[in-house]
Amino acid sequence: YIARPKGGIDWTGLSLLIAGLASLQFVLEQGERDDWFQSNTIVIMSVISAAALVTFIFKALRDKHPIVDLHVFKFRSFSIGSFLGIIMGFGLFGTALILPLFFQTMLGFTAFDTGLALMPGALSTAVSMLIIGRLLNRIDGRWSILGGILIFAWSTWLLGGLNVEAGYWDVFWPRLIQGFALGFLFVPLTTMTLADVPISEMAGATGVFTLLRQLGGSLGIAILTTLLTHETAIAWNVLAGGVTNLHGMSSGSMTNLVAQQSTMIAYDYLFRLTAIVFVVSAPLVFFMHAQKRAQPSGQVAMAE
């Protein structure tokens, strides 16, 4: 499996993959700014992405030596794990984008305060990865993944209950819980996703899994930023209609108050939507194969 790949480099497949992914990434990153399909550029890039990726998939499935072997999706654990990887990327990268924006625009944190608010999550991830490293050979990894998904969902649900009066300690515990969940999630998910893949196909499978997780992150960022704008507009219309008869406030102050509360409602909606997506995806864990535990050396010798 470490021999040089047969058939040389599939330049056609590589070109199709680059064109498809580059166009898709452009659409996901630029779509919100250009009002999505109201822009001719977004439409053209979407067509290029779809055509290139569909052609690439058909070519990869038919070739003997494709640049990316898509036959790894025949392994059930890999297929389900890859889908969960997209969801995890959605939650991790999506919240990684909106949390700093939320802290600075809604809670009035400085850049330094935002860093302090995010730090507990990183520290608790390091701790939980040490713990799961010791536990993974003793428990079925599916339980670790399930626990990580549900704990992450709980943390984002807590964030969805904040208001404009929240301070550092109001976000400290949700971030600590969220970071702790990630350690129980990503390492076991990667391990179990690739567990059934033969060594000869491991390199390609690892690349596909990582790519899908990154695409899930890009998709999450695109969806959450679009929803933030959409939900803010909806909340604005609802709240503005309810304050038309208020007295004692200048029109400017009233406008600022409505704008602030509308954005807060939109952020809370995004956090709780993310929590729901995680909870809904959780049962898929049990469709993966149970983790194969390594036998102690004495048992192996007896078996021989």
C-alpha positions as protocol buffer text, in pm:
chain_id: "A"
residue {
  index: 1
  type: TYR
  ca { x: 0 y: 0 z: 0 }
}
residue {
  index: 2
  type: ILE
  ca { x: 304 y: 229 z: 15 }
}
residue {
  index: 3
  type: ALA
  ca { x: 390 y: 152 z: -347 }
}
residue {
  index: 4
  type: ARG
  ca { x: 366 y: 423 z: -607 }
}
residue {
  index: 5
  type: PRO
  ca { x: 3 y: 460 z: -727 }
}
residue {
  index: 6
  type: LYS
  ca { x: -70 y: 285 z: -1054 }
}
residue {
  index: 7
  type: GLY
  ca { x: -175 y: 477 z: -1361 }
}
residue {
  index: 8
  type: GLY
  ca { x: 11 y: 799 z: -1277 }
}
residue {
  index: 9
  type: ILE
  ca { x: -163 y: 1123 z: -1179 }
}
residue {
  index: 10
  type: ASP
  ca { x: -517 y: 1165 z: -1304 }
}
residue {
  index: 11
  type: TRP
  ca { x: -480 y: 1522 z: -1425 }
}
residue {
  index: 12
  type: THR
  ca { x: -835 y: 1538 z: -1561 }
}
residue {
  index: 13
  type: GLY
  ca { x: -982 y: 1423 z: -1230 }
}
residue {
  index: 14
  type: LEU
  ca { x: -758 y: 1661 z: -1039 }
}
residue {
  index: 15
  type: SER
  ca { x: -863 y: 1955 z: -1259 }
}
residue {
  index: 16
  type: LEU
  ca { x: -1232 y: 1873 z: -1215 }
}
residue {
  index: 17
  type: LEU
  ca { x: -1190 y: 1846 z: -838 }
}
residue {
  index: 18
  type: ILE
  ca { x: -1005 y: 2176 z: -813 }
}
residue {
  index: 19
  type: ALA
  ca { x: -1259 y: 2356 z: -1034 }
}
residue {
  index: 20
  type: GLY
  ca { x: -1555 y: 2211 z: -844 }
}
residue {
  index: 21
  type: LEU
  ca { x: -1426 y: 2277 z: -493 }
}
residue {
  index: 22
  type: ALA
  ca { x: -1283 y: 2622 z: -570 }
}
residue {
  index: 23
  type: SER
  ca { x: -1612 y: 2732 z: -726 }
}
residue {
  index: 24
  type: LEU
  ca { x: -1812 y: 2587 z: -438 }
}
residue {
  index: 25
  type: GLN
  ca { x: -1591 y: 2761 z: -182 }
}
residue {
  index: 26
  type: PHE
  ca { x: -1634 y: 3091 z: -367 }
}
residue {
  index: 27
  type: VAL
  ca { x: -2013 y: 3052 z: -366 }
}
residue {
  index: 28
  type: LEU
  ca { x: -2023 y: 2970 z: 6 }
}
residue {
  index: 29
  type: GLU
  ca { x: -1797 y: 3257 z: 107 }
}
residue {
  index: 30
  type: GLN
  ca { x: -1928 y: 3522 z: -129 }
}
residue {
  index: 31
  type: GLY
  ca { x: -2295 y: 3426 z: -158 }
}
residue {
  index: 32
  type: GLU
  ca { x: -2424 y: 3625 z: 140 }
}
residue {
  index: 33
  type: ARG
  ca { x: -2240 y: 3941 z: 32 }
}
residue {
  index: 34
  type: ASP
  ca { x: -2371 y: 3918 z: -325 }
}
residue {
  index: 35
  type: ASP
  ca { x: -2731 y: 3826 z: -230 }
}
residue {
  index: 36
  type: TRP
  ca { x: -2682 y: 3469 z: -348 }
}
residue {
  index: 37
  type: PHE
  ca { x: -2851 y: 3384 z: -677 }
}
residue {
  index: 38
  type: GLN
  ca { x: -2942 y: 3743 z: -748 }
}
residue {
  index: 39
  type: SER
  ca { x: -2579 y: 3772 z: -859 }
}
residue {
  index: 40
  type: ASN
  ca { x: -2481 y: 3644 z: -1203 }
}
residue {
  index: 41
  type: THR
  ca { x: -2134 y: 3559 z: -1072 }
}
residue {
  index: 42
  type: ILE
  ca { x: -2279 y: 3333 z: -802 }
}
residue {
  index: 43
  type: VAL
  ca { x: -2504 y: 3162 z: -1055 }
}
residue {
  index: 44
  type: ILE
  ca { x: -2215 y: 3099 z: -1296 }
}
residue {
  index: 45
  type: MET
  ca { x: -1986 y: 2968 z: -1021 }
}
residue {
  index: 46
  type: SER
  ca { x: -2264 y: 2741 z: -890 }
}
residue {
  index: 47
  type: VAL
  ca { x: -2315 y: 2591 z: -1235 }
}
residue {
  index: 48
  type: ILE
  ca { x: -1940 y: 2538 z: -1276 }
}
residue {
  index: 49
  type: SER
  ca { x: -1916 y: 2376 z: -933 }
}
residue {
  index: 50
  type: ALA
  ca { x: -2211 y: 2142 z: -990 }
}
residue {
  index: 51
  type: ALA
  ca { x: -2097 y: 2040 z: -1339 }
}
residue {
  index: 52
  type: ALA
  ca { x: -1735 y: 1983 z: -1235 }
}
residue {
  index: 53
  type: LEU
  ca { x: -1817 y: 1786 z: -920 }
}
residue {
  index: 54
  type: VAL
  ca { x: -2082 y: 1568 z: -1084 }
}
residue {
  index: 55
  type: THR
  ca { x: -1844 y: 1488 z: -1371 }
}
residue {
  index: 56
  type: PHE
  ca { x: -1566 y: 1418 z: -1122 }
}
residue {
  index: 57
  type: ILE
  ca { x: -1786 y: 1175 z: -924 }
}
residue {
  index: 58
  type: PHE
  ca { x: -1888 y: 980 z: -1236 }
}
residue {
  index: 59
  type: LYS
  ca { x: -1527 y: 967 z: -1352 }
}
residue {
  index: 60
  type: ALA
  ca { x: -1395 y: 859 z: -1012 }
}
residue {
  index: 61
  type: LEU
  ca { x: -1650 y: 578 z: -989 }
}
residue {
  index: 62
  type: ARG
  ca { x: -1564 y: 445 z: -1336 }
}
residue {
  index: 63
  type: ASP
  ca { x: -1184 y: 477 z: -1339 }
}
residue {
  index: 64
  type: LYS
  ca { x: -960 y: 195 z: -1218 }
}
residue {
  index: 65
  type: HIS
  ca { x: -716 y: 431 z: -1052 }
}
residue {
  index: 66
  type: PRO
  ca { x: -900 y: 755 z: -965 }
}
residue {
  index: 67
  type: ILE
  ca { x: -726 y: 1039 z: -787 }
}
residue {
  index: 68
  type: VAL
  ca { x: -983 y: 1003 z: -507 }
}
residue {
  index: 69
  type: ASP
  ca { x: -1130 y: 658 z: -448 }
}
residue {
  index: 70
  type: LEU
  ca { x: -1498 y: 715 z: -370 }
}
residue {
  index: 71
  type: HIS
  ca { x: -1556 y: 344 z: -321 }
}
residue {
  index: 72
  type: VAL
  ca { x: -1463 y: 395 z: 47 }
}
residue {
  index: 73
  type: PHE
  ca { x: -1823 y: 507 z: 94 }
}
residue {
  index: 74
  type: LYS
  ca { x: -1926 y: 141 z: 65 }
}
residue {
  index: 75
  type: PHE
  ca { x: -1812 y: 107 z: 427 }
}
residue {
  index: 76
  type: ARG
  ca { x: -2109 y: 199 z: 640 }
}
residue {
  index: 77
  type: SER
  ca { x: -1914 y: 345 z: 930 }
}
residue {
  index: 78
  type: PHE
  ca { x: -1716 y: 563 z: 692 }
}
residue {
  index: 79
  type: SER
  ca { x: -2030 y: 696 z: 520 }
}
residue {
  index: 80
  type: ILE
  ca { x: -2210 y: 774 z: 846 }
}
residue {
  index: 81
  type: GLY
  ca { x: -1895 y: 912 z: 1007 }
}
residue {
  index: 82
  type: SER
  ca { x: -1836 y: 1140 z: 710 }
}
residue {
  index: 83
  type: PHE
  ca { x: -2190 y: 1276 z: 735 }
}
residue {
  index: 84
  type: LEU
  ca { x: -2144 y: 1333 z: 1107 }
}
residue {
  index: 85
  type: GLY
  ca { x: -1814 y: 1502 z: 1023 }
}
residue {
  index: 86
  type: ILE
  ca { x: -2004 y: 1750 z: 806 }
}
residue {
  index: 87
  type: ILE
  ca { x: -2242 y: 1819 z: 1095 }
}
residue {
  index: 88
  type: MET
  ca { x: -1951 y: 1858 z: 1337 }
}
residue {
  index: 89
  type: GLY
  ca { x: -1778 y: 2095 z: 1097 }
}
residue {
  index: 90
  type: PHE
  ca { x: -2104 y: 2288 z: 1068 }
}
residue {
  index: 91
  type: GLY
  ca { x: -2123 y: 2330 z: 1445 }
}
residue {
  index: 92
  type: LEU
  ca { x: -1755 y: 2389 z: 1517 }
}
residue {
  index: 93
  type: PHE
  ca { x: -1667 y: 2631 z: 1237 }
}
residue {
  index: 94
  type: GLY
  ca { x: -2009 y: 2796 z: 1233 }
}
residue {
  index: 95
  type: THR
  ca { x: -2004 y: 2878 z: 1603 }
}
residue {
  index: 96
  type: ALA
  ca { x: -1634 y: 2969 z: 1583 }
}
residue {
  index: 97
  type: LEU
  ca { x: -1738 y: 3246 z: 1343 }
}
residue {
  index: 98
  type: ILE
  ca { x: -2047 y: 3379 z: 1517 }
}
residue {
  index: 99
  type: LEU
  ca { x: -1921 y: 3360 z: 1878 }
}
residue {
  index: 100
  type: PRO
  ca { x: -1659 y: 3639 z: 1844 }
}
residue {
  index: 101
  type: LEU
  ca { x: -1910 y: 3850 z: 1653 }
}
residue {
  index: 102
  type: PHE
  ca { x: -2168 y: 3786 z: 1924 }
}
residue {
  index: 103
  type: PHE
  ca { x: -1930 y: 3874 z: 2206 }
}
residue {
  index: 104
  type: GLN
  ca { x: -1812 y: 4199 z: 2049 }
}
residue {
  index: 105
  type: THR
  ca { x: -2127 y: 4331 z: 1882 }
}
residue {
  index: 106
  type: MET
  ca { x: -2388 y: 4225 z: 2137 }
}
residue {
  index: 107
  type: LEU
  ca { x: -2207 y: 4197 z: 2471 }
}
residue {
  index: 108
  type: GLY
  ca { x: -1963 y: 4480 z: 2409 }
}
residue {
  index: 109
  type: PHE
  ca { x: -1649 y: 4271 z: 2468 }
}
residue {
  index: 110
  type: THR
  ca { x: -1315 y: 4404 z: 2351 }
}
residue {
  index: 111
  type: ALA
  ca { x: -1093 y: 4183 z: 2136 }
}
residue {
  index: 112
  type: PHE
  ca { x: -896 y: 4092 z: 2450 }
}
residue {
  index: 113
  type: ASP
  ca { x: -1214 y: 4010 z: 2644 }
}
residue {
  index: 114
  type: THR
  ca { x: -1332 y: 3796 z: 2351 }
}
residue {
  index: 115
  type: GLY
  ca { x: -1008 y: 3600 z: 2365 }
}
residue {
  index: 116
  type: LEU
  ca { x: -1055 y: 3544 z: 2737 }
}
residue {
  index: 117
  type: ALA
  ca { x: -1413 y: 3430 z: 2679 }
}
residue {
  index: 118
  type: LEU
  ca { x: -1302 y: 3178 z: 2415 }
}
residue {
  index: 119
  type: MET
  ca { x: -1002 y: 3050 z: 2612 }
}
residue {
  index: 120
  type: PRO
  ca { x: -1192 y: 2823 z: 2858 }
}
residue {
  index: 121
  type: GLY
  ca { x: -1318 y: 2617 z: 2565 }
}
residue {
  index: 122
  type: ALA
  ca { x: -966 y: 2552 z: 2437 }
}
residue {
  index: 123
  type: LEU
  ca { x: -840 y: 2456 z: 2782 }
}
residue {
  index: 124
  type: SER
  ca { x: -1129 y: 2219 z: 2851 }
}
residue {
  index: 125
  type: THR
  ca { x: -1079 y: 2056 z: 2509 }
}
residue {
  index: 126
  type: ALA
  ca { x: -718 y: 1978 z: 2604 }
}
residue {
  index: 127
  type: VAL
  ca { x: -834 y: 1822 z: 2931 }
}
residue {
  index: 128
  type: SER
  ca { x: -1110 y: 1613 z: 2771 }
}
residue {
  index: 129
  type: MET
  ca { x: -872 y: 1483 z: 2502 }
}
residue {
  index: 130
  type: LEU
  ca { x: -641 y: 1355 z: 2777 }
}
residue {
  index: 131
  type: ILE
  ca { x: -938 y: 1180 z: 2937 }
}
residue {
  index: 132
  type: ILE
  ca { x: -1074 y: 1023 z: 2619 }
}
residue {
  index: 133
  type: GLY
  ca { x: -724 y: 907 z: 2525 }
}
residue {
  index: 134
  type: ARG
  ca { x: -729 y: 683 z: 2832 }
}
residue {
  index: 135
  type: LEU
  ca { x: -1090 y: 573 z: 2796 }
}
residue {
  index: 136
  type: LEU
  ca { x: -1117 y: 502 z: 2424 }
}
residue {
  index: 137
  type: ASN
  ca { x: -976 y: 148 z: 2444 }
}
residue {
  index: 138
  type: ARG
  ca { x: -1207 y: 63 z: 2735 }
}
residue {
  index: 139
  type: ILE
  ca { x: -1543 y: 185 z: 2608 }
}
residue {
  index: 140
  type: ASP
  ca { x: -1735 y: 171 z: 2283 }
}
residue {
  index: 141
  type: GLY
  ca { x: -1636 y: 488 z: 2098 }
}
residue {
  index: 142
  type: ARG
  ca { x: -1996 y: 540 z: 1991 }
}
residue {
  index: 143
  type: TRP
  ca { x: -2088 y: 636 z: 2347 }
}
residue {
  index: 144
  type: SER
  ca { x: -1812 y: 894 z: 2353 }
}
residue {
  index: 145
  type: ILE
  ca { x: -1931 y: 1044 z: 2023 }
}
residue {
  index: 146
  type: LEU
  ca { x: -2291 y: 1048 z: 2145 }
}
residue {
  index: 147
  type: GLY
  ca { x: -2191 y: 1214 z: 2470 }
}
residue {
  index: 148
  type: GLY
  ca { x: -1985 y: 1474 z: 2285 }
}
residue {
  index: 149
  type: ILE
  ca { x: -2272 y: 1555 z: 2048 }
}
residue {
  index: 150
  type: LEU
  ca { x: -2527 y: 1595 z: 2328 }
}
residue {
  index: 151
  type: ILE
  ca { x: -2295 y: 1796 z: 2553 }
}
residue {
  index: 152
  type: PHE
  ca { x: -2206 y: 2028 z: 2263 }
}
residue {
  index: 153
  type: ALA
  ca { x: -2578 y: 2069 z: 2189 }
}
residue {
  index: 154
  type: TRP
  ca { x: -2642 y: 2153 z: 2555 }
}
residue {
  index: 155
  type: SER
  ca { x: -2372 y: 2421 z: 2553 }
}
residue {
  index: 156
  type: THR
  ca { x: -2507 y: 2591 z: 2241 }
}
residue {
  index: 157
  type: TRP
  ca { x: -2860 y: 2573 z: 2383 }
}
residue {
  index: 158
  type: LEU
  ca { x: -2733 y: 2757 z: 2693 }
}
residue {
  index: 159
  type: LEU
  ca { x: -2578 y: 3024 z: 2471 }
}
residue {
  index: 160
  type: GLY
  ca { x: -2918 y: 3060 z: 2306 }
}
residue {
  index: 161
  type: GLY
  ca { x: -3064 y: 3178 z: 2637 }
}
residue {
  index: 162
  type: LEU
  ca { x: -2840 y: 3483 z: 2678 }
}
residue {
  index: 163
  type: ASN
  ca { x: -2956 y: 3843 z: 2658 }
}
residue {
  index: 164
  type: VAL
  ca { x: -2791 y: 4180 z: 2606 }
}
residue {
  index: 165
  type: GLU
  ca { x: -2720 y: 4208 z: 2981 }
}
residue {
  index: 166
  type: ALA
  ca { x: -2497 y: 3897 z: 2980 }
}
residue {
  index: 167
  type: GLY
  ca { x: -2139 y: 3924 z: 3103 }
}
residue {
  index: 168
  type: TYR
  ca { x: -1821 y: 3719 z: 3109 }
}
residue {
  index: 169
  type: TRP
  ca { x: -1937 y: 3457 z: 3356 }
}
residue {
  index: 170
  type: ASP
  ca { x: -2259 y: 3403 z: 3164 }
}
residue {
  index: 171
  type: VAL
  ca { x: -2057 y: 3279 z: 2866 }
}
residue {
  index: 172
  type: PHE
  ca { x: -1778 y: 3114 z: 3069 }
}
residue {
  index: 173
  type: TRP
  ca { x: -1967 y: 2795 z: 3154 }
}
residue {
  index: 174
  type: PRO
  ca { x: -2124 y: 2734 z: 2810 }
}
residue {
  index: 175
  type: ARG
  ca { x: -1780 y: 2778 z: 2650 }
}
residue {
  index: 176
  type: LEU
  ca { x: -1619 y: 2546 z: 2906 }
}
residue {
  index: 177
  type: ILE
  ca { x: -1885 y: 2280 z: 2840 }
}
residue {
  index: 178
  type: GLN
  ca { x: -1858 y: 2326 z: 2464 }
}
residue {
  index: 179
  type: GLY
  ca { x: -1483 y: 2281 z: 2463 }
}
residue {
  index: 180
  type: PHE
  ca { x: -1505 y: 1975 z: 2687 }
}
residue {
  index: 181
  type: ALA
  ca { x: -1749 y: 1816 z: 2442 }
}
residue {
  index: 182
  type: LEU
  ca { x: -1514 y: 1856 z: 2146 }
}
residue {
  index: 183
  type: GLY
  ca { x: -1248 y: 1633 z: 2300 }
}
residue {
  index: 184
  type: PHE
  ca { x: -1499 y: 1351 z: 2335 }
}
residue {
  index: 185
  type: LEU
  ca { x: -1618 y: 1403 z: 1982 }
}
residue {
  index: 186
  type: PHE
  ca { x: -1352 y: 1445 z: 1717 }
}
residue {
  index: 187
  type: VAL
  ca { x: -1089 y: 1188 z: 1812 }
}
residue {
  index: 188
  type: PRO
  ca { x: -1337 y: 896 z: 1852 }
}
residue {
  index: 189
  type: LEU
  ca { x: -1529 y: 1005 z: 1542 }
}
residue {
  index: 190
  type: THR
  ca { x: -1216 y: 998 z: 1327 }
}
residue {
  index: 191
  type: THR
  ca { x: -1106 y: 664 z: 1474 }
}
residue {
  index: 192
  type: MET
  ca { x: -1441 y: 491 z: 1422 }
}
residue {
  index: 193
  type: THR
  ca { x: -1503 y: 643 z: 1080 }
}
residue {
  index: 194
  type: LEU
  ca { x: -1178 y: 495 z: 948 }
}
residue {
  index: 195
  type: ALA
  ca { x: -1190 y: 172 z: 1149 }
}
residue {
  index: 196
  type: ASP
  ca { x: -1335 y: -45 z: 867 }
}
residue {
  index: 197
  type: VAL
  ca { x: -1126 y: 106 z: 587 }
}
residue {
  index: 198
  type: PRO
  ca { x: -843 y: -121 z: 464 }
}
residue {
  index: 199
  type: ILE
  ca { x: -490 y: 13 z: 511 }
}
residue {
  index: 200
  type: SER
  ca { x: -443 y: 28 z: 134 }
}
residue {
  index: 201
  type: GLU
  ca { x: -729 y: 279 z: 108 }
}
residue {
  index: 202
  type: MET
  ca { x: -660 y: 467 z: 431 }
}
residue {
  index: 203
  type: ALA
  ca { x: -478 y: 765 z: 280 }
}
residue {
  index: 204
  type: GLY
  ca { x: -758 y: 845 z: 37 }
}
residue {
  index: 205
  type: ALA
  ca { x: -1028 y: 787 z: 298 }
}
residue {
  index: 206
  type: THR
  ca { x: -857 y: 1017 z: 547 }
}
residue {
  index: 207
  type: GLY
  ca { x: -835 y: 1290 z: 284 }
}
residue {
  index: 208
  type: VAL
  ca { x: -1202 y: 1256 z: 191 }
}
residue {
  index: 209
  type: PHE
  ca { x: -1311 y: 1263 z: 557 }
}
residue {
  index: 210
  type: THR
  ca { x: -1104 y: 1575 z: 629 }
}
residue {
  index: 211
  type: LEU
  ca { x: -1229 y: 1745 z: 312 }
}
residue {
  index: 212
  type: LEU
  ca { x: -1594 y: 1680 z: 399 }
}
residue {
  index: 213
  type: ARG
  ca { x: -1548 y: 1816 z: 750 }
}
residue {
  index: 214
  type: GLN
  ca { x: -1393 y: 2133 z: 609 }
}
residue {
  index: 215
  type: LEU
  ca { x: -1678 y: 2167 z: 360 }
}
residue {
  index: 216
  type: GLY
  ca { x: -1922 y: 2123 z: 648 }
}
residue {
  index: 217
  type: GLY
  ca { x: -1751 y: 2416 z: 816 }
}
residue {
  index: 218
  type: SER
  ca { x: -1782 y: 2632 z: 505 }
}
residue {
  index: 219
  type: LEU
  ca { x: -2145 y: 2529 z: 469 }
}
residue {
  index: 220
  type: GLY
  ca { x: -2210 y: 2610 z: 834 }
}
residue {
  index: 221
  type: ILE
  ca { x: -2057 y: 2955 z: 803 }
}
residue {
  index: 222
  type: ALA
  ca { x: -2258 y: 3029 z: 488 }
}
residue {
  index: 223
  type: ILE
  ca { x: -2587 y: 2906 z: 638 }
}
residue {
  index: 224
  type: LEU
  ca { x: -2545 y: 3075 z: 976 }
}
residue {
  index: 225
  type: THR
  ca { x: -2442 y: 3414 z: 834 }
}
residue {
  index: 226
  type: THR
  ca { x: -2736 y: 3405 z: 593 }
}
residue {
  index: 227
  type: LEU
  ca { x: -2976 y: 3310 z: 871 }
}
residue {
  index: 228
  type: LEU
  ca { x: -2834 y: 3583 z: 1095 }
}
residue {
  index: 229
  type: THR
  ca { x: -2928 y: 3848 z: 840 }
}
residue {
  index: 230
  type: HIS
  ca { x: -3266 y: 3686 z: 766 }
}
residue {
  index: 231
  type: GLU
  ca { x: -3369 y: 3634 z: 1130 }
}
residue {
  index: 232
  type: THR
  ca { x: -3255 y: 3984 z: 1228 }
}
residue {
  index: 233
  type: ALA
  ca { x: -3480 y: 4131 z: 959 }
}
residue {
  index: 234
  type: ILE
  ca { x: -3776 y: 3921 z: 1076 }
}
residue {
  index: 235
  type: ALA
  ca { x: -3723 y: 4016 z: 1441 }
}
residue {
  index: 236
  type: TRP
  ca { x: -3686 y: 4382 z: 1342 }
}
residue {
  index: 237
  type: ASN
  ca { x: -4022 y: 4382 z: 1163 }
}
residue {
  index: 238
  type: VAL
  ca { x: -4195 y: 4217 z: 1458 }
}
residue {
  index: 239
  type: LEU
  ca { x: -4041 y: 4440 z: 1725 }
}
residue {
  index: 240
  type: ALA
  ca { x: -4072 y: 4763 z: 1526 }
}
residue {
  index: 241
  type: GLY
  ca { x: -4445 y: 4706 z: 1496 }
}
residue {
  index: 242
  type: GLY
  ca { x: -4476 y: 4674 z: 1872 }
}
residue {
  index: 243
  type: VAL
  ca { x: -4297 y: 4994 z: 1975 }
}
residue {
  index: 244
  type: THR
  ca { x: -4469 y: 5245 z: 1750 }
}
residue {
  index: 245
  type: ASN
  ca { x: -4679 y: 5373 z: 2041 }
}
residue {
  index: 246
  type: LEU
  ca { x: -4396 y: 5410 z: 2294 }
}
residue {
  index: 247
  type: HIS
  ca { x: -4335 y: 5761 z: 2425 }
}
residue {
  index: 248
  type: GLY
  ca { x: -4047 y: 5923 z: 2608 }
}
residue {
  index: 249
  type: MET
  ca { x: -3774 y: 5794 z: 2376 }
}
residue {
  index: 250
  type: SER
  ca { x: -3619 y: 5966 z: 2081 }
}
residue {
  index: 251
  type: SER
  ca { x: -3660 y: 5798 z: 1745 }
}
residue {
  index: 252
  type: GLY
  ca { x: -3285 y: 5733 z: 1731 }
}
residue {
  index: 253
  type: SER
  ca { x: -3279 y: 5563 z: 2071 }
}
residue {
  index: 254
  type: MET
  ca { x: -3582 y: 5358 z: 1982 }
}
residue {
  index: 255
  type: THR
  ca { x: -3424 y: 5249 z: 1655 }
}
residue {
  index: 256
  type: ASN
  ca { x: -3103 y: 5146 z: 1831 }
}
residue {
  index: 257
  type: LEU
  ca { x: -3297 y: 4951 z: 2093 }
}
residue {
  index: 258
  type: VAL
  ca { x: -3498 y: 4763 z: 1830 }
}
residue {
  index: 259
  type: ALA
  ca { x: -3183 y: 4690 z: 1628 }
}
residue {
  index: 260
  type: GLN
  ca { x: -3002 y: 4556 z: 1935 }
}
residue {
  index: 261
  type: GLN
  ca { x: -3287 y: 4334 z: 2045 }
}
residue {
  index: 262
  type: SER
  ca { x: -3349 y: 4209 z: 1691 }
}
residue {
  index: 263
  type: THR
  ca { x: -2987 y: 4102 z: 1652 }
}
residue {
  index: 264
  type: MET
  ca { x: -2991 y: 3937 z: 1995 }
}
residue {
  index: 265
  type: ILE
  ca { x: -3297 y: 3734 z: 1900 }
}
residue {
  index: 266
  type: ALA
  ca { x: -3126 y: 3627 z: 1577 }
}
residue {
  index: 267
  type: TYR
  ca { x: -2812 y: 3510 z: 1760 }
}
residue {
  index: 268
  type: ASP
  ca { x: -3018 y: 3314 z: 2012 }
}
residue {
  index: 269
  type: TYR
  ca { x: -3202 y: 3152 z: 1724 }
}
residue {
  index: 270
  type: LEU
  ca { x: -2875 y: 3046 z: 1559 }
}
residue {
  index: 271
  type: PHE
  ca { x: -2734 y: 2894 z: 1877 }
}
residue {
  index: 272
  type: ARG
  ca { x: -3046 y: 2693 z: 1945 }
}
residue {
  index: 273
  type: LEU
  ca { x: -3079 y: 2587 z: 1582 }
}
residue {
  index: 274
  type: THR
  ca { x: -2726 y: 2448 z: 1601 }
}
residue {
  index: 275
  type: ALA
  ca { x: -2818 y: 2260 z: 1918 }
}
residue {
  index: 276
  type: ILE
  ca { x: -3121 y: 2106 z: 1746 }
}
residue {
  index: 277
  type: VAL
  ca { x: -2915 y: 2000 z: 1443 }
}
residue {
  index: 278
  type: PHE
  ca { x: -2671 y: 1819 z: 1673 }
}
residue {
  index: 279
  type: VAL
  ca { x: -2946 y: 1644 z: 1869 }
}
residue {
  index: 280
  type: VAL
  ca { x: -3125 y: 1530 z: 1551 }
}
residue {
  index: 281
  type: SER
  ca { x: -2801 y: 1385 z: 1411 }
}
residue {
  index: 282
  type: ALA
  ca { x: -2713 y: 1199 z: 1733 }
}
residue {
  index: 283
  type: PRO
  ca { x: -2903 y: 871 z: 1661 }
}
residue {
  index: 284
  type: LEU
  ca { x: -2689 y: 816 z: 1349 }
}
residue {
  index: 285
  type: VAL
  ca { x: -2402 y: 720 z: 1580 }
}
residue {
  index: 286
  type: PHE
  ca { x: -2563 y: 383 z: 1647 }
}
residue {
  index: 287
  type: PHE
  ca { x: -2560 y: 292 z: 1278 }
}
residue {
  index: 288
  type: MET
  ca { x: -2180 y: 282 z: 1292 }
}
residue {
  index: 289
  type: HIS
  ca { x: -2014 y: -47 z: 1372 }
}
residue {
  index: 290
  type: ALA
  ca { x: -1921 y: -106 z: 1733 }
}
residue {
  index: 291
  type: GLN
  ca { x: -1560 y: -33 z: 1814 }
}
residue {
  index: 292
  type: LYS
  ca { x: -1324 y: -328 z: 1793 }
}
residue {
  index: 293
  type: ARG
  ca { x: -1129 y: -349 z: 2114 }
}
residue {
  index: 294
  type: ALA
  ca { x: -773 y: -470 z: 2117 }
}
residue {
  index: 295
  type: GLN
  ca { x: -725 y: -794 z: 2308 }
}
residue {
  index: 296
  type: PRO
  ca { x: -468 y: -812 z: 2587 }
}
residue {
  index: 297
  type: SER
  ca { x: -150 y: -995 z: 2482 }
}
residue {
  index: 298
  type: GLY
  ca { x: -228 y: -1290 z: 2708 }
}
residue {
  index: 299
  type: GLN
  ca { x: -566 y: -1347 z: 2546 }
}
residue {
  index: 300
  type: VAL
  ca { x: -411 y: -1324 z: 2201 }
}
residue {
  index: 301
  type: ALA
  ca { x: -153 y: -1588 z: 2292 }
}
residue {
  index: 302
  type: MET
  ca { x: -423 y: -1821 z: 2427 }
}
residue {
  index: 303
  type: ALA
  ca { x: -631 y: -1772 z: 2112 }
}
residue {
  index: 304
  type: GLU
  ca { x: -330 y: -1871 z: 1901 }
}
